[in-house]
Amino acid sequence: MYEIIRKRELIPGRVTELLIDAPQVARKARPGNFVVLRLSEEGERIPLTIADKDPDQGTVTIVYLVMGKTTALLNTLGVGDTILDFCGPLGKPTHIERLGKVVCLGGGTGVAAMHHIAKGHFEAGNHVIGIIGARSRDLLLFHDELASFCREMLVATDDGSLGHKGFVTEVLRERLERDPEIREVVAVGPVPMMRAAAAVTKPFGVKTVVSLNPIMVDGIGMCGACRVTVDQRIQFACVDGPEFDAHQVDFDELIMRLGAFYPEERQSFDLFCSCHEHR
Amino acid sequence: MNTDKRAKKKKGSKIKPRVAMPMQDPGKRTANFNEVALGYGPEQAAAEALRCLQCKKPTCIQGCPVEVDCKTFIRQVVEGDLEGAFRTINLTNSLPAVCGRVCPQENQCEGVCKLNPTGKPVAIGRLERYVADAFYASTACESLTGGDACPMIDESLKVAAIGSGPSSLTLAGYLASHGIKVTVFEALHELGGVLVYGIPEFRLPKAIVRTEVETLKRMGVEFRLNWVAGKTVSIPELFEQGYKAVFIGVGAGLPRFMNIPGENLIGVYSANEYLTRVNLMRGYKFPDYDTPMPRGRRVAVIGGGNVAMDAARTAMRLGAESVHVVYRRTMGEMPVRREELEHAIEEGVKLEILAQPKAYIGDGKGNLTGLVLQRMVLGDPDESGRRRPHPVEGELIELPVDICVVAVGAGPNPVLTQSTPELRLNSRGYIEADPETGETSMEMVFAGGDIVTGAATVVLAMGAGRRSAKEIARRLGR
């Protein structure tokens, strides 16, 4: 059992950050790794990217968007409650080396995972340019945390309440146009955003890495549910990834496969919500 | 030869038939996940045990990969000494209730039984199952594990076993009974490895696996869930933590696909995914359980092994209208156990033999709608002695399906081996291990089961676990 040490609602009712007591995971967690968790005997296993860790305190930070039964149930837990299964760190860690200028681009809840990767690049001595976006200023995640180590912090909001009015990918293009020294781009967020980022960076020939989030069951290479096509070959996101060369990923197939259990996910979520209302 | 034949005939006519296994009715069982073979009662077991010739030089013991003393335990069944029979089996086999159910006895103990030439070998597997079930059902297990039967565990002699499948559980049982402390590290949230995620409930009830694990716990074996060796902890770290030896029993487990067009359509699943969703995650109870289960009207399963048949029989139970097992050779070449094949056919599974998948067809929206099959014909035998299938030019068939389960084997899981460069692998990615002891290229690191041999059977993995356990115990002075 893994205890919840701290809970912070980043966007009330939608996005939450949890600090979990899991020393064996914290000790080994690297940027890019994820965990698989399960909440009850009847529960499903879901993957969540590690947003941060503190090996000395033995804690792991996860951030999730409430979008289905498991995340909704997770959101009912508070400090002192426990998570039944918390397995990790899984997946290959981000390849980080000293390169110079690196752009770390995040959208939606993906900013949390990107934060861990950006921190890794910063610790490796890279000049990190953070680009994050949201619908409006108050929905931006990890802005202050990123600003504390990013050499530059660029923001895009749909309503223009902070930074550029528009998409993060527009900020990315503008930044690439005026700076030929950018060596790598890391993009984590909703699949359409990652696909758009890949399209933006391709003409510049800049290496671009995306962190994929397909459906998983075990998370340790056993089932193949998370298979994605990269460079026309089948890869398992859980053991070969989750990070891949953005210019080689078949994003259309990823979007299609993410919808494989949409009706069941809906049914499960609705059932949970209706039960919860009647309490 | 002639005299043999005559002897067989003469002998065969005098030998009583095997006591039949009570079964769930085929018409009823496709509507549930309960066990198909119901097991002997005491009278049936006694009658079957009496058929044993109690040979002076028994062959059955050598026929068993873990050397169960079949002759003795069968005599004990005749004498009504259930606890004694259990002790006899348990001396060399930590998982008797599992083995009695899933071992291919026809190739092992029963295959070398002196009565086998008559076609009526002693039903050793059924008797083993009876002894284990009846013993666990009585409270006698407490008397066995309550004290004097188990030596004191020496906490300073620690051994780590990676994976909680049949090889590790066997190793743990052997070492615990020799006073060695074993910690088993399991990556998933339930213990048993392939016994819980792979083999379906109707063939091996999960409660049986839990009972066997509980017995090991009472013997002092420690289990840790959610520990992924190579990720959560590395092999060198285990030695730093004071473990004197490490056994790797992580299984094969990386599913193979066929690399044909359309393989990533929604509706195409590896057998591992399909079976894991049902068995480990209880997807058949969705939405009471959260993990959804793909339910298809028309299901195809590709492959001719036990896993293929498990998937096909699972699909029947999930309410499929038709289930076709697609295999490129003929029924005779299928590696599946005959008994499982017969059960599948009884339950309504259809065979589409001499057919090789060429492509999957989709509806343009990403959903599977059919399978294109190449008609095959058998030619000359290949190196394995099986006749090699050849395509019949121009003969393509289309099989309409909405679910296809790919059961064409598994490769080595890379998680541990990739993070342990010191571990020498063969060209196919499996761990190189000494055939006698299982020792790998790393000192005091042993490996056994599918991660060494490639996908094989439960009892072969158990045999490997036992061989390594003997060697580890010897080196630790026990």
GROMACS .gro file of C-alpha atoms in nm, chain B residues 82-390:
model
  309
  361LEU     CA    1  -0.401  -3.875   0.218
  362GLU     CA    2  -0.153  -3.676   0.423
  363GLY     CA    3   0.123  -3.924   0.344
  364ALA     CA    4   0.041  -3.908  -0.026
  365PHE     CA    5   0.052  -3.530  -0.018
  366ARG     CA    6   0.385  -3.531   0.166
  367THR     CA    7   0.529  -3.770  -0.092
  368ILE     CA    8   0.429  -3.546  -0.383
  369ASN     CA    9   0.522  -3.226  -0.201
  370LEU     CA   10   0.874  -3.355  -0.135
  371THR     CA   11   0.962  -3.278  -0.494
  372ASN     CA   12   0.667  -3.077  -0.623
  373SER     CA   13   0.559  -2.747  -0.466
  374LEU     CA   14   0.258  -2.706  -0.693
  375PRO     CA   15   0.075  -3.042  -0.700
  376ALA     CA   16  -0.275  -2.899  -0.755
  377VAL     CA   17  -0.147  -2.699  -1.052
  378CYS     CA   18   0.049  -2.988  -1.205
  379GLY     CA   19  -0.237  -3.232  -1.165
  380ARG     CA   20  -0.433  -3.000  -1.390
  381VAL     CA   21  -0.203  -2.856  -1.653
  382CYS     CA   22   0.088  -3.101  -1.701
  383PRO     CA   23   0.095  -3.292  -2.029
  384GLN     CA   24   0.105  -3.624  -1.841
  385GLU     CA   25   0.061  -3.816  -2.165
  386ASN     CA   26   0.418  -3.716  -2.256
  387GLN     CA   27   0.556  -3.763  -1.906
  388CYS     CA   28   0.466  -3.998  -1.620
  389GLU     CA   29   0.167  -4.151  -1.798
  390GLY     CA   30   0.354  -4.170  -2.127
  391VAL     CA   31   0.613  -4.405  -1.971
  392CYS     CA   32   0.367  -4.594  -1.745
  393LYS     CA   33   0.398  -4.970  -1.797
  394LEU     CA   34   0.028  -4.976  -1.879
  395ASN     CA   35   0.060  -4.710  -2.149
  396PRO     CA   36   0.108  -4.964  -2.433
  397THR     CA   37  -0.245  -5.088  -2.356
  398GLY     CA   38  -0.375  -4.736  -2.408
  399LYS     CA   39  -0.487  -4.731  -2.046
  400PRO     CA   40  -0.203  -4.583  -1.836
  401VAL     CA   41  -0.274  -4.508  -1.471
  402ALA     CA   42  -0.433  -4.161  -1.455
  403ILE     CA   43  -0.144  -4.026  -1.248
  404GLY     CA   44  -0.229  -3.661  -1.316
  405ARG     CA   45  -0.586  -3.703  -1.199
  406LEU     CA   46  -0.467  -3.881  -0.885
  407GLU     CA   47  -0.214  -3.607  -0.814
  408ARG     CA   48  -0.487  -3.348  -0.847
  409TYR     CA   49  -0.713  -3.551  -0.617
  410VAL     CA   50  -0.446  -3.576  -0.348
  411ALA     CA   51  -0.368  -3.203  -0.358
  412ASP     CA   52  -0.731  -3.089  -0.366
  413ALA     CA   53  -0.847  -3.329  -0.098
  414PHE     CA   54  -0.552  -3.247   0.122
  415TYR     CA   55  -0.596  -2.870   0.089
  416ALA     CA   56  -0.967  -2.911   0.154
  417SER     CA   57  -0.896  -3.085   0.483
  418THR     CA   58  -0.724  -2.883   0.751
  419ALA     CA   59  -0.431  -3.115   0.743
  420CYS     CA   60  -0.209  -2.858   0.577
  421GLU     CA   61  -0.167  -2.681   0.907
  422SER     CA   62  -0.025  -2.993   1.063
  423LEU     CA   63   0.220  -3.011   0.777
  424THR     CA   64   0.341  -2.652   0.788
  425GLY     CA   65   0.284  -2.577   1.154
  426GLY     CA   66   0.628  -2.660   1.285
  427ASP     CA   67   0.837  -2.969   1.290
  428ALA     CA   68   0.787  -3.051   0.922
  429CYS     CA   69   0.968  -2.730   0.823
  430PRO     CA   70   1.321  -2.656   0.927
  431MET     CA   71   1.398  -2.322   1.091
  432ILE     CA   72   1.461  -2.062   0.825
  433ASP     CA   73   1.808  -1.911   0.846
  434GLU     CA   74   1.742  -1.539   0.777
  435SER     CA   75   2.106  -1.481   0.685
  436LEU     CA   76   2.082  -1.722   0.393
  437LYS     CA   77   1.874  -1.509   0.157
  438VAL     CA   78   1.789  -1.595  -0.202
  439ALA     CA   79   1.595  -1.371  -0.442
  440ALA     CA   80   1.363  -1.518  -0.704
  441ILE     CA   81   1.251  -1.289  -0.984
  442GLY     CA   82   0.902  -1.355  -1.115
  443SER     CA   83   0.640  -1.563  -0.930
  444GLY     CA   84   0.560  -1.819  -1.199
  445PRO     CA   85   0.600  -2.196  -1.170
  446SER     CA   86   0.982  -2.204  -1.181
  447SER     CA   87   1.025  -1.949  -0.900
  448LEU     CA   88   0.751  -2.101  -0.684
  449THR     CA   89   0.911  -2.444  -0.716
  450LEU     CA   90   1.252  -2.304  -0.630
  451ALA     CA   91   1.106  -2.118  -0.332
  452GLY     CA   92   0.938  -2.434  -0.200
  453TYR     CA   93   1.255  -2.639  -0.228
  454LEU     CA   94   1.481  -2.378  -0.068
  455ALA     CA   95   1.236  -2.299   0.213
  456SER     CA   96   1.220  -2.666   0.299
  457HIS     CA   97   1.600  -2.655   0.324
  458GLY     CA   98   1.594  -2.364   0.568
  459ILE     CA   99   1.681  -2.092   0.319
  460LYS     CA  100   1.499  -1.757   0.318
  461VAL     CA  101   1.348  -1.678  -0.021
  462THR     CA  102   1.204  -1.346  -0.135
  463VAL     CA  103   1.001  -1.359  -0.456
  464PHE     CA  104   0.978  -1.034  -0.656
  465GLU     CA  105   0.671  -1.007  -0.881
  466ALA     CA  106   0.611  -0.722  -1.125
  467LEU     CA  107   0.232  -0.762  -1.143
  468HIS     CA  108  -0.023  -0.718  -0.865
  469GLU     CA  109  -0.101  -1.088  -0.827
  470LEU     CA  110   0.120  -1.391  -0.763
  471GLY     CA  111   0.155  -1.689  -0.996
  472GLY     CA  112   0.284  -1.550  -1.325
  473VAL     CA  113   0.143  -1.738  -1.622
  474LEU     CA  114  -0.074  -1.944  -1.385
  475VAL     CA  115  -0.283  -1.632  -1.315
  476TYR     CA  116  -0.251  -1.414  -1.625
  477GLY     CA  117  -0.230  -1.686  -1.887
  478ILE     CA  118  -0.412  -2.006  -1.801
  479PRO     CA  119  -0.789  -1.952  -1.781
  480GLU     CA  120  -1.002  -2.010  -1.474
  481PHE     CA  121  -1.189  -2.299  -1.638
  482ARG     CA  122  -0.864  -2.493  -1.671
  483LEU     CA  123  -0.687  -2.378  -1.355
  484PRO     CA  124  -0.900  -2.198  -1.095
  485LYS     CA  125  -0.714  -1.902  -0.947
  486ALA     CA  126  -0.811  -2.019  -0.598
  487ILE     CA  127  -0.585  -2.322  -0.654
  488VAL     CA  128  -0.288  -2.099  -0.729
  489ARG     CA  129  -0.364  -1.889  -0.421
  490THR     CA  130  -0.371  -2.202  -0.204
  491GLU     CA  131  -0.031  -2.314  -0.334
  492VAL     CA  132   0.111  -1.965  -0.271
  493GLU     CA  133  -0.038  -1.957   0.080
  494THR     CA  134   0.135  -2.287   0.157
  495LEU     CA  135   0.466  -2.131   0.052
  496LYS     CA  136   0.400  -1.823   0.265
  497ARG     CA  137   0.344  -2.044   0.569
  498MET     CA  138   0.679  -2.205   0.494
  499GLY     CA  139   0.839  -1.862   0.536
  500VAL     CA  140   0.867  -1.755   0.172
  501GLU     CA  141   0.828  -1.378   0.136
  502PHE     CA  142   0.653  -1.219  -0.163
  503ARG     CA  143   0.679  -0.862  -0.294
  504LEU     CA  144   0.432  -0.736  -0.551
  505ASN     CA  145   0.484  -0.447  -0.794
  506TRP     CA  146   0.861  -0.499  -0.800
  507VAL     CA  147   0.998  -0.499  -1.151
  508ALA     CA  148   1.345  -0.650  -1.155
  509GLY     CA  149   1.566  -0.441  -1.377
  510LYS     CA  150   1.353  -0.133  -1.304
  511THR     CA  151   1.261  -0.118  -0.935
  512VAL     CA  152   1.569  -0.314  -0.835
  513SER     CA  153   1.870  -0.443  -1.029
  514ILE     CA  154   2.049  -0.775  -0.984
  515PRO     CA  155   2.371  -0.615  -0.846
  516GLU     CA  156   2.153  -0.424  -0.596
  517LEU     CA  157   2.002  -0.752  -0.477
  518PHE     CA  158   2.350  -0.881  -0.394
  519GLU     CA  159   2.426  -0.549  -0.216
  520GLN     CA  160   2.112  -0.609  -0.007
  521GLY     CA  161   2.260  -0.936   0.111
  522TYR     CA  162   2.101  -1.191  -0.119
  523LYS     CA  163   2.343  -1.479  -0.171
  524ALA     CA  164   2.193  -1.598  -0.497
  525VAL     CA  165   1.940  -1.476  -0.754
  526PHE     CA  166   1.709  -1.692  -0.963
  527ILE     CA  167   1.557  -1.541  -1.278
  528GLY     CA  168   1.223  -1.694  -1.375
  529VAL     CA  169   1.062  -1.409  -1.566
  530GLY     CA  170   0.906  -1.617  -1.844
  531ALA     CA  171   0.894  -1.544  -2.215
  532GLY     CA  172   0.596  -1.318  -2.228
  533LEU     CA  173   0.676  -1.071  -2.506
  534PRO     CA  174   0.399  -1.141  -2.758
  535ARG     CA  175   0.484  -1.205  -3.122
  536PHE     CA  176   0.286  -1.055  -3.406
  537MET     CA  177   0.295  -1.173  -3.766
  538ASN     CA  178   0.393  -0.846  -3.935
  539ILE     CA  179   0.113  -0.858  -4.188
  540PRO     CA  180  -0.095  -0.560  -4.305
  541GLY     CA  181  -0.365  -0.435  -4.070
  542GLU     CA  182  -0.219  -0.585  -3.754
  543ASN     CA  183  -0.283  -0.270  -3.548
  544LEU     CA  184  -0.653  -0.248  -3.633
  545ILE     CA  185  -0.889  -0.232  -3.335
  546GLY     CA  186  -0.997  -0.591  -3.279
  547VAL     CA  187  -0.655  -0.754  -3.320
  548TYR     CA  188  -0.515  -0.865  -2.986
  549SER     CA  189  -0.217  -1.067  -2.877
  550ALA     CA  190  -0.322  -1.380  -2.688
  551ASN     CA  191  -0.140  -1.233  -2.389
  552GLU     CA  192  -0.354  -0.920  -2.395
  553TYR     CA  193  -0.677  -1.110  -2.452
  554LEU     CA  194  -0.606  -1.362  -2.177
  555THR     CA  195  -0.459  -1.106  -1.934
  556ARG     CA  196  -0.772  -0.892  -1.965
  557VAL     CA  197  -0.987  -1.194  -1.879
  558ASN     CA  198  -0.773  -1.384  -1.630
  559LEU     CA  199  -0.567  -1.131  -1.438
  560MET     CA  200  -0.798  -0.832  -1.473
  561ARG     CA  201  -1.131  -1.028  -1.465
  562GLY     CA  202  -1.250  -0.836  -1.770
  563TYR     CA  203  -1.533  -1.084  -1.819
  564LYS     CA  204  -1.695  -0.923  -1.515
  565PHE     CA  205  -1.692  -0.573  -1.668
  566PRO     CA  206  -1.836  -0.328  -1.557
  567ASP     CA  207  -1.816  -0.471  -1.204
  568TYR     CA  208  -1.445  -0.491  -1.275
  569ASP     CA  209  -1.299  -0.189  -1.450
  570THR     CA  210  -1.095  -0.350  -1.727
  571PRO     CA  211  -1.301  -0.377  -2.045
  572MET     CA  212  -1.306  -0.698  -2.246
  573PRO     CA  213  -1.335  -0.705  -2.622
  574ARG     CA  214  -1.645  -0.905  -2.707
  575GLY     CA  215  -1.681  -1.016  -3.065
  576ARG     CA  216  -1.958  -1.194  -3.251
  577ARG     CA  217  -1.712  -1.365  -3.481
  578VAL     CA  218  -1.372  -1.449  -3.342
  579ALA     CA  219  -1.063  -1.599  -3.504
  580VAL     CA  220  -0.766  -1.727  -3.310
  581ILE     CA  221  -0.438  -1.776  -3.495
  582GLY     CA  222  -0.217  -2.062  -3.377
  583GLY     CA  223  -0.237  -2.429  -3.282
  584GLY     CA  224  -0.097  -2.443  -2.930
  585ASN     CA  225  -0.244  -2.454  -2.582
  586VAL     CA  226  -0.258  -2.075  -2.566
  587ALA     CA  227  -0.460  -2.061  -2.888
  588MET     CA  228  -0.707  -2.312  -2.752
  589ASP     CA  229  -0.733  -2.124  -2.420
  590ALA     CA  230  -0.815  -1.805  -2.611
  591ALA     CA  231  -1.071  -1.981  -2.835
  592ARG     CA  232  -1.249  -2.144  -2.542
  593THR     CA  233  -1.247  -1.808  -2.359
  594ALA     CA  234  -1.410  -1.641  -2.661
  595MET     CA  235  -1.686  -1.905  -2.657
  596ARG     CA  236  -1.752  -1.824  -2.292
  597LEU     CA  237  -1.767  -1.452  -2.369
  598GLY     CA  238  -2.060  -1.524  -2.597
  599ALA     CA  239  -1.908  -1.535  -2.946
  600GLU     CA  240  -2.135  -1.671  -3.220
  601SER     CA  241  -1.845  -1.837  -3.397
  602VAL     CA  242  -1.487  -1.907  -3.301
  603HIS     CA  243  -1.240  -2.030  -3.562
  604VAL     CA  244  -0.892  -2.152  -3.480
  605VAL     CA  245  -0.675  -2.074  -3.782
  606TYR     CA  246  -0.373  -2.301  -3.827
  607ARG     CA  247  -0.142  -2.341  -4.124
  608ARG     CA  248  -0.088  -2.716  -4.094
  609THR     CA  249  -0.343  -2.983  -4.002
  610MET     CA  250  -0.497  -3.097  -3.675
  611GLY     CA  251  -0.235  -3.371  -3.636
  612GLU     CA  252   0.052  -3.120  -3.627
  613MET     CA  253  -0.110  -2.891  -3.370
  614PRO     CA  254   0.113  -2.869  -3.063
  615VAL     CA  255  -0.193  -2.840  -2.834
  616ARG     CA  256  -0.264  -3.116  -2.581
  617ARG     CA  257  -0.517  -3.358  -2.730
  618GLU     CA  258  -0.742  -3.324  -2.428
  619GLU     CA  259  -0.763  -2.946  -2.469
  620LEU     CA  260  -0.831  -2.977  -2.840
  621GLU     CA  261  -1.112  -3.223  -2.773
  622HIS     CA  262  -1.262  -2.995  -2.511
  623ALA     CA  263  -1.249  -2.702  -2.750
  624ILE     CA  264  -1.423  -2.896  -3.027
  625GLU     CA  265  -1.689  -3.023  -2.784
  626GLU     CA  266  -1.755  -2.664  -2.689
  627GLY     CA  267  -1.814  -2.560  -3.049
  628VAL     CA  268  -1.478  -2.418  -3.154
  629LYS     CA  269  -1.425  -2.469  -3.529
  630LEU     CA  270  -1.091  -2.539  -3.694
  631GLU     CA  271  -0.976  -2.358  -4.006
  632ILE     CA  272  -0.674  -2.569  -4.091
  633LEU     CA  273  -0.425  -2.536  -4.378
  634ALA     CA  274  -0.478  -2.163  -4.372
  635GLN     CA  275  -0.216  -1.893  -4.325
  636PRO     CA  276  -0.318  -1.533  -4.246
  637LYS     CA  277  -0.205  -1.287  -4.515
  638ALA     CA  278  -0.375  -0.963  -4.406
  639TYR     CA  279  -0.637  -0.810  -4.182
  640ILE     CA  280  -0.922  -0.614  -4.337
  641GLY     CA  281  -1.064  -0.300  -4.176
  642ASP     CA  282  -1.381  -0.093  -4.219
  643GLY     CA  283  -1.190   0.225  -4.303
  644LYS     CA  284  -1.248   0.355  -3.949
  645GLY     CA  285  -0.983   0.139  -3.788
  646ASN     CA  286  -1.201  -0.157  -3.691
  647LEU     CA  287  -1.126  -0.515  -3.791
  648THR     CA  288  -1.384  -0.678  -4.020
  649GLY     CA  289  -1.206  -0.977  -4.167
  650LEU     CA  290  -0.904  -1.192  -4.221
  651VAL     CA  291  -0.753  -1.289  -4.557
  652LEU     CA  292  -0.626  -1.645  -4.545
  653GLN     CA  293  -0.394  -1.824  -4.785
  654ARG     CA  294  -0.494  -2.185  -4.842
  655MET     CA  295  -0.202  -2.418  -4.774
  656VAL     CA  296  -0.109  -2.776  -4.857
  657LEU     CA  297   0.135  -3.003  -4.676
  658GLY     CA  298   0.461  -3.086  -4.853
  659ASP     CA  299   0.775  -3.271  -4.746
  660PRO     CA  300   0.880  -3.288  -4.381
  661ASP     CA  301   1.110  -3.014  -4.248
  662GLU     CA  302   1.392  -3.042  -3.989
  663SER     CA  303   1.136  -3.082  -3.709
  664GLY     CA  304   0.990  -3.382  -3.890
  665ARG     CA  305   0.657  -3.208  -3.944
  666ARG     CA  306   0.536  -3.171  -4.301
  667ARG     CA  307   0.602  -2.822  -4.426
  668PRO     CA  308   0.299  -2.622  -4.544
  669HIS     CA  309   0.310  -2.460  -4.890
   0.00000   0.00000   0.00000
